[in-house]
Short mmCIF file of N, CA and C in Angstrom, two decimals:
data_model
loop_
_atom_site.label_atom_id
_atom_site.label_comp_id
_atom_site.label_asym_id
_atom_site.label_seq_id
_atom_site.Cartn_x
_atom_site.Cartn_y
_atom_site.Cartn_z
N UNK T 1 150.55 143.99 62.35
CA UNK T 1 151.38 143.09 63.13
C UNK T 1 151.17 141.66 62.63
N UNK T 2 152.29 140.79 62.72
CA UNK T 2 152.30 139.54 62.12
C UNK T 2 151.32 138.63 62.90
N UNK T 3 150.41 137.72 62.88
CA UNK T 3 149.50 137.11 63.54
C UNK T 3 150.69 135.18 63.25
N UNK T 4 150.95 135.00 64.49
CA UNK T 4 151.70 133.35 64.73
C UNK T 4 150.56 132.61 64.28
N UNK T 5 150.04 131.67 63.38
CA UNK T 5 149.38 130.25 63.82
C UNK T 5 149.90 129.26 64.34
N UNK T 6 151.01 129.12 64.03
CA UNK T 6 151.34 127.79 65.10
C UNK T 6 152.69 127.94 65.11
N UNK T 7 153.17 127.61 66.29
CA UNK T 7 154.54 126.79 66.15
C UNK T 7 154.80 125.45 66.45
N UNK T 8 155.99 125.06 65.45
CA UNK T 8 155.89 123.76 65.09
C UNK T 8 157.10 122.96 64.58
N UNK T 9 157.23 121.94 64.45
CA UNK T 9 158.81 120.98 64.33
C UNK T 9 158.73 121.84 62.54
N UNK T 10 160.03 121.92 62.16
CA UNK T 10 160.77 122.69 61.20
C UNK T 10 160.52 121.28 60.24
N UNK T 11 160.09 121.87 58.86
CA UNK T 11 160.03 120.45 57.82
C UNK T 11 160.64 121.06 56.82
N UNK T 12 161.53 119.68 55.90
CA UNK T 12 162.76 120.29 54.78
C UNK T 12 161.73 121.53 53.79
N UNK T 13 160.49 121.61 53.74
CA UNK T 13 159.81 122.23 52.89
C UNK T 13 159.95 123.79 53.57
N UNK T 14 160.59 124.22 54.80
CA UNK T 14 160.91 125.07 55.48
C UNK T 14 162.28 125.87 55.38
N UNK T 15 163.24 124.92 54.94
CA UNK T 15 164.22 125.29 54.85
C UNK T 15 164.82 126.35 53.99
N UNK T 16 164.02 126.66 53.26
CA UNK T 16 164.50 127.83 51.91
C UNK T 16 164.16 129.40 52.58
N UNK T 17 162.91 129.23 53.09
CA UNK T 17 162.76 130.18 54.42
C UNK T 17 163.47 130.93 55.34
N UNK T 18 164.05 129.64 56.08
CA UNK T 18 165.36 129.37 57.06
C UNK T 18 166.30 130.13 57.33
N UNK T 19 167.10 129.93 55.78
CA UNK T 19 167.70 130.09 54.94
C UNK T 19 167.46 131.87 54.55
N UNK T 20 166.82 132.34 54.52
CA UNK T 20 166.57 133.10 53.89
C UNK T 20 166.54 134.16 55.11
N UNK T 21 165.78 134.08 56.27
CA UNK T 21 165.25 134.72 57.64
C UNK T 21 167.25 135.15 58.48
N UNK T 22 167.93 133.54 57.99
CA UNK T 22 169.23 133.74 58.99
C UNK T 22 169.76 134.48 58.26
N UNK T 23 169.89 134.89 56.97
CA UNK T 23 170.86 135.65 55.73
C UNK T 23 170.53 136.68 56.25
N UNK T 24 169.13 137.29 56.02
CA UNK T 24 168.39 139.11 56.64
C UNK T 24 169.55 139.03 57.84
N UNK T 25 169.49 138.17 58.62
CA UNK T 25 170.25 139.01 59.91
C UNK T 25 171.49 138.23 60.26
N UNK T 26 172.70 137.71 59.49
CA UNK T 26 173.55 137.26 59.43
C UNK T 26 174.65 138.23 58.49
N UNK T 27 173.97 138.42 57.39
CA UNK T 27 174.29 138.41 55.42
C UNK T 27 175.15 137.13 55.51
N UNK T 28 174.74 136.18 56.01
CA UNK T 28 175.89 135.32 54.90
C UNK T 28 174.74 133.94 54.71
N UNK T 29 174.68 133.34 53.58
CA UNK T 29 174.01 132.40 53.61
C UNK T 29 174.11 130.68 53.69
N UNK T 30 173.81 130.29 54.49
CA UNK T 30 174.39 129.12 54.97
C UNK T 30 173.12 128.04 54.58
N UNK T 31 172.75 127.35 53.72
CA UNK T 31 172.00 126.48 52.97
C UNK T 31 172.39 125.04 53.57
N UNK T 32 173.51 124.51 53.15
CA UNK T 32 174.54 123.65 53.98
C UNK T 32 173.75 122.76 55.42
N UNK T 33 174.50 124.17 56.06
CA UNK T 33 174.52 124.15 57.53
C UNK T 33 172.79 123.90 58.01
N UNK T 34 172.23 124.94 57.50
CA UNK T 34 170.65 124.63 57.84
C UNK T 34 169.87 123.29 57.52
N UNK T 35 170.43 123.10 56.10
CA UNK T 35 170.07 121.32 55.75
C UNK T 35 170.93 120.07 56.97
N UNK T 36 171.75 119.82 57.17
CA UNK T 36 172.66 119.89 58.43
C UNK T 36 171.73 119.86 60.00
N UNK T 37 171.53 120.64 60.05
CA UNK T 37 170.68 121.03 61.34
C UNK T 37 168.90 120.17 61.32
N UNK T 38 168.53 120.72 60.43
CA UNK T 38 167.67 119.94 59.89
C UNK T 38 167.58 118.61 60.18
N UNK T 39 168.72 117.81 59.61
CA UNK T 39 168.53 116.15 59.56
C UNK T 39 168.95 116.03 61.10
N UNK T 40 169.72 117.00 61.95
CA UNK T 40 170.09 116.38 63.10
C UNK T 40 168.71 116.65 63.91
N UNK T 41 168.36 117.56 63.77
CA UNK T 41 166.99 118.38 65.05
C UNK T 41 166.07 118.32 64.75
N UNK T 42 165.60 118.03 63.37
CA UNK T 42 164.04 118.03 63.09
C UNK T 42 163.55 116.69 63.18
N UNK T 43 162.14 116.31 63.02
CA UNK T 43 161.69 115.06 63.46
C UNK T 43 161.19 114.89 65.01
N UNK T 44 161.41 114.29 65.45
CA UNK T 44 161.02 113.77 66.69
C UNK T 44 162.14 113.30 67.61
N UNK T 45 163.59 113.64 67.29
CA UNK T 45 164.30 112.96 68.18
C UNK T 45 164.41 113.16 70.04
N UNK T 46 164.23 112.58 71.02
CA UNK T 46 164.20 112.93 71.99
C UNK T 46 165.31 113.97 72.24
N UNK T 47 164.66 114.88 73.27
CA UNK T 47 165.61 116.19 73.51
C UNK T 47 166.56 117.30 72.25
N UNK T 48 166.03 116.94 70.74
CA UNK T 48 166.50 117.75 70.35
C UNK T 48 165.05 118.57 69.50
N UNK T 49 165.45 119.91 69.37
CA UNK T 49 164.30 120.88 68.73
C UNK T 49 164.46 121.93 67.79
N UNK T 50 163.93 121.71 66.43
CA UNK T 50 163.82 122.86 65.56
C UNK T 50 162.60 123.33 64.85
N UNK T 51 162.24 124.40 65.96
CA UNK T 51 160.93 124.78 65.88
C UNK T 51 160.75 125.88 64.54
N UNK T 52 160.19 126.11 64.29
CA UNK T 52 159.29 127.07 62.89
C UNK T 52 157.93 127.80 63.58
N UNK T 53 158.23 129.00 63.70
CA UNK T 53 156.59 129.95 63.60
C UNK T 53 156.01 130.46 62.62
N UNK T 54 154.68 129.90 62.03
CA UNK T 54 154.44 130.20 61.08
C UNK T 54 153.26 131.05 61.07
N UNK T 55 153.11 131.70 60.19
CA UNK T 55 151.96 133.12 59.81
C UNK T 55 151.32 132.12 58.70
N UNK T 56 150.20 133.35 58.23
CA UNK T 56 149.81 133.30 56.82
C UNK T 56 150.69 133.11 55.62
N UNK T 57 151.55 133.79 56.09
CA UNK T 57 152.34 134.14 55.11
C UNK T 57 153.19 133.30 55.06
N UNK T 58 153.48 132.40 56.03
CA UNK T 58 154.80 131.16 55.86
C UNK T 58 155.66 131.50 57.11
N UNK T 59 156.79 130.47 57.50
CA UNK T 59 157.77 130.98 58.31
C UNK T 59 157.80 132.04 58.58
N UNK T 60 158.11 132.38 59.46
CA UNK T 60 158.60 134.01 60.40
C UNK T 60 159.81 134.39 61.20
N UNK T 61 160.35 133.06 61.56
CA UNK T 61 161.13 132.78 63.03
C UNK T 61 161.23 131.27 62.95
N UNK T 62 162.50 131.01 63.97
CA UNK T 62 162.89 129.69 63.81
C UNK T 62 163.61 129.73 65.41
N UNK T 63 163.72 128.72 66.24
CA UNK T 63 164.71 128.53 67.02
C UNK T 63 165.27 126.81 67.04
N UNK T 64 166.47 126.95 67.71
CA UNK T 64 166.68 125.25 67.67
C UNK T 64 167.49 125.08 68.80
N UNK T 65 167.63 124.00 69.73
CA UNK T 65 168.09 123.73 70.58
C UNK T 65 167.99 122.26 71.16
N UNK T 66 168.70 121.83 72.26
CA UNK T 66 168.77 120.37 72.59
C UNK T 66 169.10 120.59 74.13
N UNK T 67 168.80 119.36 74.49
CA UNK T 67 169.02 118.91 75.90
C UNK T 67 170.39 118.57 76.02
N UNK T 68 171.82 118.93 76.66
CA UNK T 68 173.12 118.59 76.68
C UNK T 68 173.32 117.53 78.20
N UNK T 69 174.17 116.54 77.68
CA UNK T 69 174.16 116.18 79.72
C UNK T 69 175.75 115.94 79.76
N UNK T 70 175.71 116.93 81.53
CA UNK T 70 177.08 117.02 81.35
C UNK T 70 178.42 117.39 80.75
N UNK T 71 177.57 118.36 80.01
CA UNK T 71 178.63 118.89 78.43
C UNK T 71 179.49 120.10 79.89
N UNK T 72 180.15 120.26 79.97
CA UNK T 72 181.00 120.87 80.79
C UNK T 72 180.90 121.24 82.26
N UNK T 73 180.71 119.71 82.32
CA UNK T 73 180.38 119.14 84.07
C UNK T 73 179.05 119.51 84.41
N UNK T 74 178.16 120.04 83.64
CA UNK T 74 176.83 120.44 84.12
C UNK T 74 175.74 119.38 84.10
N UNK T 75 175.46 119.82 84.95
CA UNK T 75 173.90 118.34 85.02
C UNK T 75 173.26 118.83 83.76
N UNK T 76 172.39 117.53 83.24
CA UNK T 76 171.53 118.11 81.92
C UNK T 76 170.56 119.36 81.90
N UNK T 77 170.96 120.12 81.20
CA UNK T 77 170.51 121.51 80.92
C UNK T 77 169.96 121.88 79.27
N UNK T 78 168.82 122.69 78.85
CA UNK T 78 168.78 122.90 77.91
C UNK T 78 169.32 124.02 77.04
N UNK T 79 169.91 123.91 75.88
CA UNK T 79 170.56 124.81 74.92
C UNK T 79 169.94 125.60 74.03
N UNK T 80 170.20 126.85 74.02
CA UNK T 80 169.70 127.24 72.53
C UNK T 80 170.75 128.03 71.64
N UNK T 81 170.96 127.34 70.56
CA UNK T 81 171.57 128.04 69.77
C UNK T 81 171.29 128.62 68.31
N UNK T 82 170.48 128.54 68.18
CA UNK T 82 170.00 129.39 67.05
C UNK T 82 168.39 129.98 66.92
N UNK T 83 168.26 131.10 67.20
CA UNK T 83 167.12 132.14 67.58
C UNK T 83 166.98 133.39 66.32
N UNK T 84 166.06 132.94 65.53
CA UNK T 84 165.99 134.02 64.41
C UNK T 84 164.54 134.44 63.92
N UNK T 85 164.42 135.67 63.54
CA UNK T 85 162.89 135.91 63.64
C UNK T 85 162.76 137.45 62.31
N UNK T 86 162.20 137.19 61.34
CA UNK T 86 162.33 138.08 59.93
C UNK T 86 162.05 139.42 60.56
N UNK T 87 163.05 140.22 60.47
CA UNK T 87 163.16 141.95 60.34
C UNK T 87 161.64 142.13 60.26
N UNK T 88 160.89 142.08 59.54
CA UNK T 88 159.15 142.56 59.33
C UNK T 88 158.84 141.84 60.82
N UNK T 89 159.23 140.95 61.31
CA UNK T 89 158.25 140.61 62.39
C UNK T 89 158.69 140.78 63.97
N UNK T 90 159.58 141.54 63.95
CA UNK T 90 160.28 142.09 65.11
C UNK T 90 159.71 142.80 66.24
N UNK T 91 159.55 142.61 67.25
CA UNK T 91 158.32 143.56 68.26
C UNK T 91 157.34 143.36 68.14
N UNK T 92 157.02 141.57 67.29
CA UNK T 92 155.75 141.22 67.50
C UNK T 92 155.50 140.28 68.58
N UNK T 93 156.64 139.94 69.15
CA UNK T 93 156.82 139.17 70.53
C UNK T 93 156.74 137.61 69.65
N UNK T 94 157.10 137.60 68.73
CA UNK T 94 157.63 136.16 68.47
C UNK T 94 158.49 135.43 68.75
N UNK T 95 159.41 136.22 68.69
CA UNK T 95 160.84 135.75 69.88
C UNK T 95 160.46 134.84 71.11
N UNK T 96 159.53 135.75 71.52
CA UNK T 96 159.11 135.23 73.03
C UNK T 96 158.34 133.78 72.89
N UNK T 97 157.49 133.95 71.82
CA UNK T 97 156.62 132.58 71.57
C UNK T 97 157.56 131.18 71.02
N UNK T 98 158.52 131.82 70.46
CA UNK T 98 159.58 130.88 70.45
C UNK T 98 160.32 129.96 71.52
N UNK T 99 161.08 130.99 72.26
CA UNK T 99 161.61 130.84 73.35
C UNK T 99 160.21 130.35 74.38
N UNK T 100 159.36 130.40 74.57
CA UNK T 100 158.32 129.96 75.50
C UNK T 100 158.70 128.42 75.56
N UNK T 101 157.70 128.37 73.93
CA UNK T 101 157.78 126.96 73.10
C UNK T 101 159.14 126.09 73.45
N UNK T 102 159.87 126.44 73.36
CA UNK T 102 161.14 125.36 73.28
C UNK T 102 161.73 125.19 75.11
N UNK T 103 161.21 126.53 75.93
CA UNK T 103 161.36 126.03 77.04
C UNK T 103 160.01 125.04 77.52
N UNK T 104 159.10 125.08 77.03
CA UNK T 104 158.37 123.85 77.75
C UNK T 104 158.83 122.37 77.00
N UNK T 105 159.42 122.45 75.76
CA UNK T 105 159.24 120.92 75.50
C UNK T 105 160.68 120.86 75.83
N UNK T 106 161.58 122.14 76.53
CA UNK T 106 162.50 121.27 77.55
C UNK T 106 162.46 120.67 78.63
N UNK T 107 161.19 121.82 79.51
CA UNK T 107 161.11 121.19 80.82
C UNK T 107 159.94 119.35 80.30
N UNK T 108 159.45 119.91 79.93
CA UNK T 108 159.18 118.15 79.34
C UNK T 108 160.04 116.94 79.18
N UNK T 109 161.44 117.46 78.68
CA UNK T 109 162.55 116.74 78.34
C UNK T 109 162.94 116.58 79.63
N UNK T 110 162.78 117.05 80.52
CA UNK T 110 163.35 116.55 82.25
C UNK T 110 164.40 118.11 82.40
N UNK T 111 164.45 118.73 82.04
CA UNK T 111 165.59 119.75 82.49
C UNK T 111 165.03 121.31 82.71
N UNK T 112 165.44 121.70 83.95
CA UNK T 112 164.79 123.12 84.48
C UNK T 112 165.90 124.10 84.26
N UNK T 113 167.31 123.64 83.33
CA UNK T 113 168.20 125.16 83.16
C UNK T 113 167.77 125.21 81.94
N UNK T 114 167.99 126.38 80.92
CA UNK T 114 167.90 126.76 80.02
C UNK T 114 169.27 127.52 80.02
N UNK T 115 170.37 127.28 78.98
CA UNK T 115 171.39 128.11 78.54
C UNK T 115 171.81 128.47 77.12
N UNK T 116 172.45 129.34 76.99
CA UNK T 116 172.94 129.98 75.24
C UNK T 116 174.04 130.56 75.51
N UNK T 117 174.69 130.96 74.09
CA UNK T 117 175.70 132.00 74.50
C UNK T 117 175.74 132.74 72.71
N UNK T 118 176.11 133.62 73.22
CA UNK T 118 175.96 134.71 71.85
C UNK T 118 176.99 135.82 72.15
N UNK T 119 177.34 136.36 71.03
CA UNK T 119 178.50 137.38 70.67
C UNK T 119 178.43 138.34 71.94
N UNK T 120 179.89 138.91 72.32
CA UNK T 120 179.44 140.35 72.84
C UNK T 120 179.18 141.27 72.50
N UNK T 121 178.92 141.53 70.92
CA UNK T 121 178.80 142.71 70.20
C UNK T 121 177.11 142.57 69.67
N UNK T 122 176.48 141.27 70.16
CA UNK T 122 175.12 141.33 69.92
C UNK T 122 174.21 141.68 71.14
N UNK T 123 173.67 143.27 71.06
CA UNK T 123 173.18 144.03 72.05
C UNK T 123 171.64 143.25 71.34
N UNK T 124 171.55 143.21 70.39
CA UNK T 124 169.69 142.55 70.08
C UNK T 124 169.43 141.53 71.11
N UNK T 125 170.38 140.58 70.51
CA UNK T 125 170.35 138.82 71.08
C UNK T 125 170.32 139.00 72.85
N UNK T 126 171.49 140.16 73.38
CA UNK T 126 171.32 139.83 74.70
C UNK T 126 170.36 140.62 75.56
N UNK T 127 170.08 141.91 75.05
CA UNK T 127 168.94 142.15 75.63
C UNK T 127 167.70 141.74 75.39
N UNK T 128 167.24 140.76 74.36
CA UNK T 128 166.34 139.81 74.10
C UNK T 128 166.49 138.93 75.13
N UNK T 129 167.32 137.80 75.48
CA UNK T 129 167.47 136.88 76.23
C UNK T 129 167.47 137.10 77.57
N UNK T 130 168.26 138.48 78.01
CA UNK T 130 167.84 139.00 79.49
C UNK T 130 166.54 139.42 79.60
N UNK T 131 165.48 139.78 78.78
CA UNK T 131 164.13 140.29 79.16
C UNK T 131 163.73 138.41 79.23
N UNK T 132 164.04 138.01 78.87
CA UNK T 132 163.42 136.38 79.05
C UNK T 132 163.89 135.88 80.65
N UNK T 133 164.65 137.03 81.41
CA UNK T 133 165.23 136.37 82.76
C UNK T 133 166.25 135.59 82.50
N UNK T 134 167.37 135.66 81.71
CA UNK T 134 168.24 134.93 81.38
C UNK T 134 169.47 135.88 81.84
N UNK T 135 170.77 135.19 82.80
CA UNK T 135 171.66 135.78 83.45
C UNK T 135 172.91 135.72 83.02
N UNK T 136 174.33 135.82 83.47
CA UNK T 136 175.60 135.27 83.35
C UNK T 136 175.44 134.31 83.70
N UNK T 137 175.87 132.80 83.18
CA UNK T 137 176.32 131.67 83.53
C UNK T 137 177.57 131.37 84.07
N UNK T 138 177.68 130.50 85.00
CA UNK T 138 179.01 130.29 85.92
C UNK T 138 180.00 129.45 85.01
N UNK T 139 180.16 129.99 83.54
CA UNK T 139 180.87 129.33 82.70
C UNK T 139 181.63 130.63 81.75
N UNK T 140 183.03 130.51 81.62
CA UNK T 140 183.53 131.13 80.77
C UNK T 140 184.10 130.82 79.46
N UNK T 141 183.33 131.13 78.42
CA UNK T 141 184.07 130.69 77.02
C UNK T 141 185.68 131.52 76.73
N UNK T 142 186.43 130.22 76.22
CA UNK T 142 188.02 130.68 75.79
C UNK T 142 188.00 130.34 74.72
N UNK T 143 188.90 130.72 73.94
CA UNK T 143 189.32 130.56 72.48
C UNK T 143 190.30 130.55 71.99
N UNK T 144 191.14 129.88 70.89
CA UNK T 144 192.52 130.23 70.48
C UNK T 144 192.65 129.92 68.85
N UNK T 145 193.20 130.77 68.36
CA UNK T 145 193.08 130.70 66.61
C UNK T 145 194.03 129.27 66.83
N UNK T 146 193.64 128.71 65.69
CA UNK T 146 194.41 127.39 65.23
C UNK T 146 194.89 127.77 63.75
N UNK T 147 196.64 128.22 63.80
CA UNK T 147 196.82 128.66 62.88
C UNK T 147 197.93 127.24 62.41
#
């Protein structure tokens, strides 16, 4: 089983990792976007977070998320939108050490909701997030192709 040493703010020396962890369980590779994310969430900016769990072995898992206020009439609440953790280290409860992690340096950030939203065809992601006590939100996503 994978042994965590720390988790910790995500540094560009991380990113090839990243990169590599979202491809295993995406297939598509987004280099870009993760450099992107990076300059917005990593560092120290108040209320935003891109955490890294790292092993011996290097990265393992990544999550990232921010404090939103008022983003669709809601009092400030925290977000997570990107939760990824390497195929080898799956059912080592890293997920959880993730998600722990980023809910305390939300409630730190001043905010006691925690919200996400993910595919309906991702049975991993949502029965992951419901064992965390995570419910339906009183919010419905719509969509319309822009052709």
């Amino acid at each position: 089983m994978i042994q965590i040493k720390r988790i910790r703010s995500a540094r560009r020396s991380d990113l090839a990792r990243v990169v590599e962890i979202d491809a295993l369980i995406t297939k598509v590779r987004k280099p870009a976007y993760w450099t992107s994310l990076l300059r917005r969430y990593g560092g120290r900016q108040r209320g935003r977070f891109f955490l890294v769990a790292e092993s011996e072995e290097g990265v393992q898992g990544y999550i990232v998320g921010d404090v939103r206020d008022w983003e669709f009439g809601s009092p400030p609440c925290g977000w997570v939108f990107g939760l990824g953790v390497h195929p080898r280290a799956r059912l080592s409860g890293l997920a959880t050490e993730l998600h722990d992690e980023i809910c305390r340096r939300l409630r730190a950030s001043g905010v006691d909701k925690l919200r996400t939203v993910i595919a309906r065809d991702n049975g991993l992601m949502l029965a992951f997030f419901r064992s965390q006590g995570m419910m339906a939100a009183p919010l419905i996503t719509l969509e319309k192709d822009l052709d």
